[in-house]
Coordinates of C-alpha atoms in Angstrom, one line a residue:
X60 CA 0.1 -0.1 0.1
X61 CA 1.3 3.6 -0.8
X62 CA 1.2 5.8 2.3
X63 CA 1.4 9.5 1.5
X64 CA 2.3 11.7 4.5
X65 CA 2.6 15.3 5.0
X66 CA 4.9 15.8 7.9
X67 CA 4.8 19.1 10.1
X68 CA 7.5 19.2 12.8
X69 CA 6.4 22.8 14.1
X70 CA 8.3 24.6 16.9
X71 CA 10.2 23.7 20.1
X72 CA 10.5 19.9 20.5
X73 CA 8.4 19.1 17.5
X74 CA 11.3 18.3 15.2
X75 CA 12.8 15.9 17.7
X76 CA 9.5 14.1 18.5
X77 CA 8.6 13.9 14.8
X78 CA 11.9 12.4 14.0
X79 CA 11.3 9.4 16.4
X80 CA 7.9 8.8 15.3
X81 CA 9.2 8.5 11.6
X82 CA 11.6 6.0 12.9
X83 CA 8.5 4.0 13.9
X84 CA 6.6 4.8 10.7
X85 CA 9.7 3.4 8.7
X86 CA 9.9 0.5 10.5
X87 CA 6.3 -0.4 10.2
X88 CA 6.2 0.5 6.5
X89 CA 9.5 -1.8 5.8
X90 CA 7.9 -4.5 7.9
X91 CA 4.6 -4.7 6.1
X92 CA 5.9 -4.0 2.6
X93 CA 4.3 -0.3 2.4
X94 CA 5.5 2.2 0.0
X95 CA 6.2 5.4 2.0
X96 CA 6.2 8.7 0.6
X97 CA 6.4 11.9 2.8
X98 CA 7.3 15.6 2.8
X99 CA 8.1 18.1 5.3
X100 CA 6.3 21.5 5.6
X101 CA 6.4 24.6 7.6
X102 CA 4.0 25.7 10.3
X103 CA 4.0 27.7 13.6
X104 CA 6.7 30.0 14.8
X105 CA 9.2 28.4 12.5
X106 CA 6.8 29.5 9.4
X107 CA 6.5 33.0 10.7
X108 CA 10.1 33.4 10.9
X109 CA 10.6 32.0 7.4
X110 CA 7.7 33.2 5.4
X111 CA 5.8 35.3 7.7
X112 CA 2.6 33.1 7.9
X113 CA 2.3 30.5 10.6
X114 CA 0.2 28.1 8.1
X115 CA 1.4 29.0 4.6
X116 CA -0.4 28.1 1.3
X117 CA 2.3 25.8 0.3
X118 CA 1.7 23.9 3.7
X119 CA -1.8 23.7 3.1
X120 CA -1.6 22.2 -0.5
X121 CA 1.0 19.7 1.0
X122 CA -1.5 18.7 3.5
X123 CA -4.5 18.6 1.0
X124 CA -2.4 16.3 -1.3
X125 CA -1.4 14.0 1.4
X126 CA -3.5 10.8 2.9
X127 CA -2.6 11.9 6.4
X128 CA -0.5 14.8 8.3
X129 CA 1.6 13.9 11.0
X130 CA 2.2 17.0 13.2
X131 CA 4.5 18.1 16.1
X132 CA 3.9 21.1 18.1
X133 CA 3.7 24.8 17.8
X134 CA 4.4 27.7 20.0
X135 CA 7.2 30.0 21.0
X136 CA 7.9 32.1 24.1
X137 CA 8.6 35.3 22.2
X138 CA 5.0 35.2 20.8
X139 CA 3.5 34.1 24.3
X140 CA 5.1 37.2 25.8
X141 CA 3.7 39.4 23.2
X142 CA 0.0 40.0 23.3
X143 CA 0.1 42.5 20.6
X144 CA 1.9 40.3 18.2
X145 CA -0.2 40.6 14.9
X146 CA 0.8 37.2 13.8
X147 CA 0.9 34.3 16.2
X148 CA 1.8 30.4 15.8
X149 CA -1.7 29.5 17.2
X150 CA -3.3 31.2 14.1
X151 CA -1.7 28.6 12.1
X152 CA -3.3 25.8 13.9
X153 CA -6.7 27.4 13.8
X154 CA -6.1 28.0 9.9
X155 CA -5.2 24.4 9.5
X156 CA -8.4 23.2 11.4
X157 CA -10.5 25.3 9.4
X158 CA -9.0 24.8 6.0
X159 CA -8.7 21.1 6.4
X160 CA -12.0 20.9 7.8
X161 CA -10.9 19.3 11.0
X162 CA -14.2 19.1 12.8
X163 CA -13.4 16.4 15.5
X164 CA -10.4 15.9 17.8
X165 CA -10.3 12.4 19.1
X166 CA -8.2 11.8 22.4
X167 CA -7.9 8.6 23.9
X168 CA -7.2 8.5 27.6
X169 CA -5.6 5.4 28.7
X170 CA -3.7 4.3 31.6
X171 CA -0.6 2.2 31.6
X172 CA 0.0 -0.5 34.2
X173 CA 3.7 0.3 34.6
X174 CA 2.9 3.9 35.1
X175 CA 0.0 3.9 37.4
X176 CA 2.0 5.2 40.5
X177 CA 3.0 8.2 38.4
X178 CA -0.7 9.4 38.2
X179 CA -1.6 12.1 40.7
X180 CA -4.6 9.9 41.6
X181 CA -5.0 7.1 43.7
X182 CA -4.1 3.6 41.9
X183 CA -7.6 2.4 42.6
X184 CA -9.1 5.4 41.0
X185 CA -7.3 5.1 37.7
X186 CA -6.3 1.6 37.2
X187 CA -8.4 0.4 34.1
X188 CA -9.4 3.8 33.2
X189 CA -9.8 3.9 29.3
X190 CA -12.1 6.6 27.6
X191 CA -12.1 8.7 24.6
X192 CA -12.8 12.4 24.4
X193 CA -14.3 13.7 21.3
X194 CA -14.2 17.7 21.0
X195 CA -15.9 19.7 18.4
X196 CA -12.9 21.5 16.9
X197 CA -14.1 24.2 14.2
X198 CA -16.9 26.0 15.8
X199 CA -17.7 27.7 19.1
X200 CA -16.0 30.5 20.8
X201 CA -12.6 29.9 19.2
X202 CA -14.1 30.8 15.6
X203 CA -17.0 33.2 16.7
X204 CA -17.1 36.9 16.1
X205 CA -14.6 38.7 18.5
X206 CA -13.5 42.0 19.1
X207 CA -13.0 45.2 21.3
X208 CA -15.3 48.3 21.9
X209 CA -15.3 51.1 24.3
X210 CA -11.8 52.3 23.1
X211 CA -10.5 48.7 23.7
X212 CA -11.7 48.7 27.2
X213 CA -14.5 46.0 26.7
X214 CA -13.8 42.8 25.0
X215 CA -16.1 40.1 23.6
X216 CA -15.8 36.4 22.1
X217 CA -19.1 35.0 20.6
X218 CA -19.9 31.2 21.0
X219 CA -21.9 30.1 18.1
X220 CA -23.0 26.7 16.7
X221 CA -25.2 25.5 14.0
X222 CA -27.2 22.5 14.0
X223 CA -25.1 20.9 11.1
X224 CA -22.0 21.3 13.3
X225 CA -23.3 19.6 16.3
X226 CA -25.2 16.8 14.4
X227 CA -21.8 15.9 12.6
X228 CA -19.9 15.6 15.8
X229 CA -22.5 13.7 17.8
X230 CA -23.0 11.3 14.8
X231 CA -19.2 10.6 15.2
X232 CA -19.5 10.0 18.8
X233 CA -22.3 7.7 18.6
X234 CA -20.4 5.8 16.3
X235 CA -17.3 5.4 18.4
X236 CA -19.6 4.6 21.4
X237 CA -21.1 1.6 19.3
X238 CA -17.6 0.3 18.7
X239 CA -16.7 0.6 22.6
X240 CA -18.7 0.1 25.7
X241 CA -21.8 1.6 24.4
X242 CA -22.0 4.5 26.6
X243 CA -22.0 8.3 25.4
X244 CA -21.6 11.3 27.8
X245 CA -22.8 14.7 26.3
X246 CA -21.2 17.7 28.2
X247 CA -22.7 21.0 28.0
X248 CA -23.7 24.1 30.2
X249 CA -27.5 24.0 29.1
X250 CA -28.5 25.5 32.5
X251 CA -26.8 28.8 31.4
X252 CA -25.7 28.9 27.8
X253 CA -28.0 29.1 24.9
X254 CA -25.6 27.4 22.6
X255 CA -25.4 24.4 24.9
X256 CA -29.2 24.1 25.0
X257 CA -29.0 23.7 21.4
X258 CA -26.3 20.8 21.8
X259 CA -28.8 19.1 24.4
X260 CA -31.7 19.7 22.3
X261 CA -30.0 17.9 19.2
X262 CA -28.5 15.2 21.5
X263 CA -32.0 14.4 22.7
X264 CA -33.4 14.1 19.2
X265 CA -30.7 11.9 18.1
X266 CA -30.4 9.5 21.2
X267 CA -33.4 7.3 20.2
X268 CA -31.9 6.5 16.8
X269 CA -29.0 4.7 18.9
X270 CA -31.1 2.5 21.3
X271 CA -28.2 0.3 22.0
X272 CA -26.1 3.4 23.5
X273 CA -26.7 4.6 26.9
X274 CA -26.9 8.5 26.6
X275 CA -26.2 10.7 29.6
X276 CA -25.9 14.3 30.0
X277 CA -23.6 16.1 32.2
X278 CA -23.0 19.9 33.0
X279 CA -19.2 20.9 32.2
X280 CA -18.4 21.7 35.8
X281 CA -19.7 18.3 37.0
X282 CA -17.9 16.7 34.3
X283 CA -14.5 18.3 35.4
X284 CA -15.1 17.0 38.8
X285 CA -16.2 13.3 37.8
X286 CA -13.0 12.8 35.6
X287 CA -11.1 13.2 38.8
X288 CA -13.6 11.3 41.1
X289 CA -14.4 8.3 38.9
X290 CA -12.7 8.4 35.6
X291 CA -13.4 4.7 35.0
X292 CA -17.1 5.8 34.7
X293 CA -16.6 7.3 31.2
X294 CA -16.4 5.5 27.8
X295 CA -17.0 8.2 25.2
X296 CA -17.3 12.0 26.0
X297 CA -18.5 14.6 23.5
X298 CA -18.6 18.2 24.0
X299 CA -17.9 21.6 22.2
X300 CA -14.6 23.3 21.4
X301 CA -13.7 25.3 24.6
X302 CA -14.9 22.8 27.0
X303 CA -13.4 20.0 25.2
X304 CA -9.9 21.9 25.2
X305 CA -10.1 22.3 28.9
X306 CA -11.4 18.6 29.9
X307 CA -9.1 16.6 27.4
X308 CA -6.2 18.4 29.1
X309 CA -7.4 17.8 32.6
X310 CA -8.1 14.3 31.7
X311 CA -4.6 13.8 30.3
X312 CA -2.8 14.3 33.5
X313 CA -4.4 11.2 35.0
X314 CA -2.0 8.9 33.1
X315 CA 1.0 10.2 34.8
X316 CA 2.4 12.2 31.8
X317 CA 1.2 14.7 29.0
X318 CA 4.0 13.0 27.0
X319 CA 2.0 9.8 26.7
X320 CA -1.3 10.8 24.9
X321 CA -1.8 11.1 21.3
X322 CA -4.6 12.6 19.3
X323 CA -6.5 12.6 16.2
X324 CA -8.1 15.4 14.3
X325 CA -10.8 14.0 11.9
X326 CA -11.2 16.2 8.8
X327 CA -13.1 16.7 5.7
X328 CA -10.2 16.6 3.5
X329 CA -7.1 15.2 5.4
X330 CA -6.9 14.2 9.0
X331 CA -4.1 15.2 11.2
X332 CA -2.3 13.2 14.0
X333 CA -0.4 14.8 16.9
X334 CA 0.5 14.5 20.4
X335 CA -1.5 16.5 22.7
X336 CA 1.2 18.3 24.6
X337 CA 2.9 21.6 23.6
X338 CA 6.0 22.6 22.0
X339 CA 8.0 22.6 25.3
X340 CA 10.5 25.2 24.2
X341 CA 12.8 24.8 27.3
X342 CA 13.7 21.3 26.1
X343 CA 14.1 22.1 22.4
X344 CA 17.3 20.5 21.2
X345 CA 18.2 18.9 24.4
X346 CA 17.2 15.3 23.4
X347 CA 15.1 14.9 26.6
X348 CA 11.5 15.2 25.5
X349 CA 9.3 12.3 25.7
X350 CA 8.2 11.1 22.1
X351 CA 5.8 8.3 23.0
X352 CA 2.7 10.5 22.5
X353 CA 4.0 11.2 19.1
X354 CA 4.9 7.8 18.3
X355 CA 1.3 6.6 19.3
X356 CA -0.2 9.4 17.2
X357 CA 1.6 7.8 14.1
X358 CA -0.2 4.3 15.6
X359 CA -3.5 6.3 15.3
X360 CA -2.6 7.4 11.8
X361 CA -2.3 3.9 10.5
X362 CA -5.4 2.9 12.3
X363 CA -7.6 5.8 11.2
X364 CA -6.2 7.3 8.1
X365 CA -5.0 4.0 6.5
X366 CA -7.2 1.5 8.1
X367 CA -4.4 -0.8 8.9
X368 CA -5.1 -1.9 12.4
X369 CA -2.3 -4.5 12.7
X370 CA 0.1 -1.7 11.9
X371 CA -1.1 0.5 14.4
X372 CA -1.2 -2.4 16.9
X373 CA 2.5 -3.1 16.6
X374 CA 3.4 0.3 17.4
X375 CA 1.4 0.3 20.5
X376 CA 3.0 -3.1 21.6
X377 CA 6.5 -1.6 21.2
X378 CA 5.7 1.5 23.2
X379 CA 4.0 -0.8 25.9
X380 CA 7.4 -2.7 25.8
X381 CA 9.6 0.4 26.2
X382 CA 7.4 1.4 29.2
X383 CA 7.5 -2.2 30.7
X384 CA 11.5 -2.2 30.1
X385 CA 11.7 1.3 31.5
X386 CA 13.2 2.4 28.2
X387 CA 11.8 6.0 28.9
X388 CA 12.7 9.7 29.1
X389 CA 13.5 11.6 32.3
X390 CA 10.0 12.9 32.8
X391 CA 8.9 9.5 33.9
X392 CA 12.2 7.5 34.4
X393 CA 12.9 6.0 37.7
X394 CA 16.8 5.4 37.9
X395 CA 18.3 5.5 34.4
X396 CA 16.7 8.0 31.9
X397 CA 17.2 7.5 28.1
X398 CA 17.5 10.4 25.4
X399 CA 14.6 11.1 23.0
X400 CA 16.5 9.6 20.2
X401 CA 17.2 6.3 22.1
X402 CA 13.7 5.8 22.9
X403 CA 12.9 6.2 19.2
X404 CA 15.8 3.9 18.3
X405 CA 14.5 1.3 20.8
X406 CA 11.0 1.2 19.5
X407 CA 11.9 1.2 15.9
X408 CA 14.2 -1.8 16.6
X409 CA 11.5 -3.7 18.7
X410 CA 9.1 -3.2 15.7
X411 CA 11.8 -4.6 13.3
X412 CA 12.7 -7.7 15.5
X413 CA 8.7 -8.5 16.5

């Protein structure tokens, strides 16, 4: 099978972790006799520095012509510390989501037996936790009308959703729930927000079409509390853009490290696969960043973009083996810590030999 991938390393540790993921991708392609075609593109602060645009048209066309996008991270302190910067790396991410039609972000939250003691929660709370967060990605307050008035002293951001956007993401969430434990939690703030009332109204209309799936409704503040109290109670969670942004970051820490969790952004055109963590500029170039989330994002790419579950599984098995053998970076090491590149080499070698 021919696999055509656009690779966007981005900023900070992005190039380093992408390099390790590509080691795994190349090992899998060789093992399963796939033809691998890939090309690199600019995005984020790196793209601003070189061409003045965080998501240049050349990069967009590269993504449009690919079967999947493997993405690192964006962000740079020089922009974070300048609120008046006219162009920001994050604008590139939002532009990519909009132009590629990346309407759904899929974040699996799964604990690893060998790392349960690293979780900030007690072992009995997180052991066996396994759920998926599905976040609407192209609507809501991040994309609504925004601005200033009263000489800049009053600011506003508008949270807008259409029926089409909500139905699309709920349909995907029900499909995921149908393949898992058949439970869907719809998260909103329907007691306060009109946009949330539309979400709940549409979810209640759709629920009878999926009689085999248990649908529950939860206010976002309650969901934030229950993720910490009873994470094993969730199977599939679906919510709007800003709520999903906050809840998925909260959920990620129960595994013990942000460096472990991958994500997929499902698109109308091309889907994007990326770790959930940021660019971690303090570690850039030091060969200490955890590459596992990016390597697992490559596993999701094989599964979702190419429908190659066996290829995804062998990457997951290799990661599990590295965790069991303690071939890990300093953020989760106990005793000897391995370099980013060494972890990538070990995982690629495991794939080749198994």
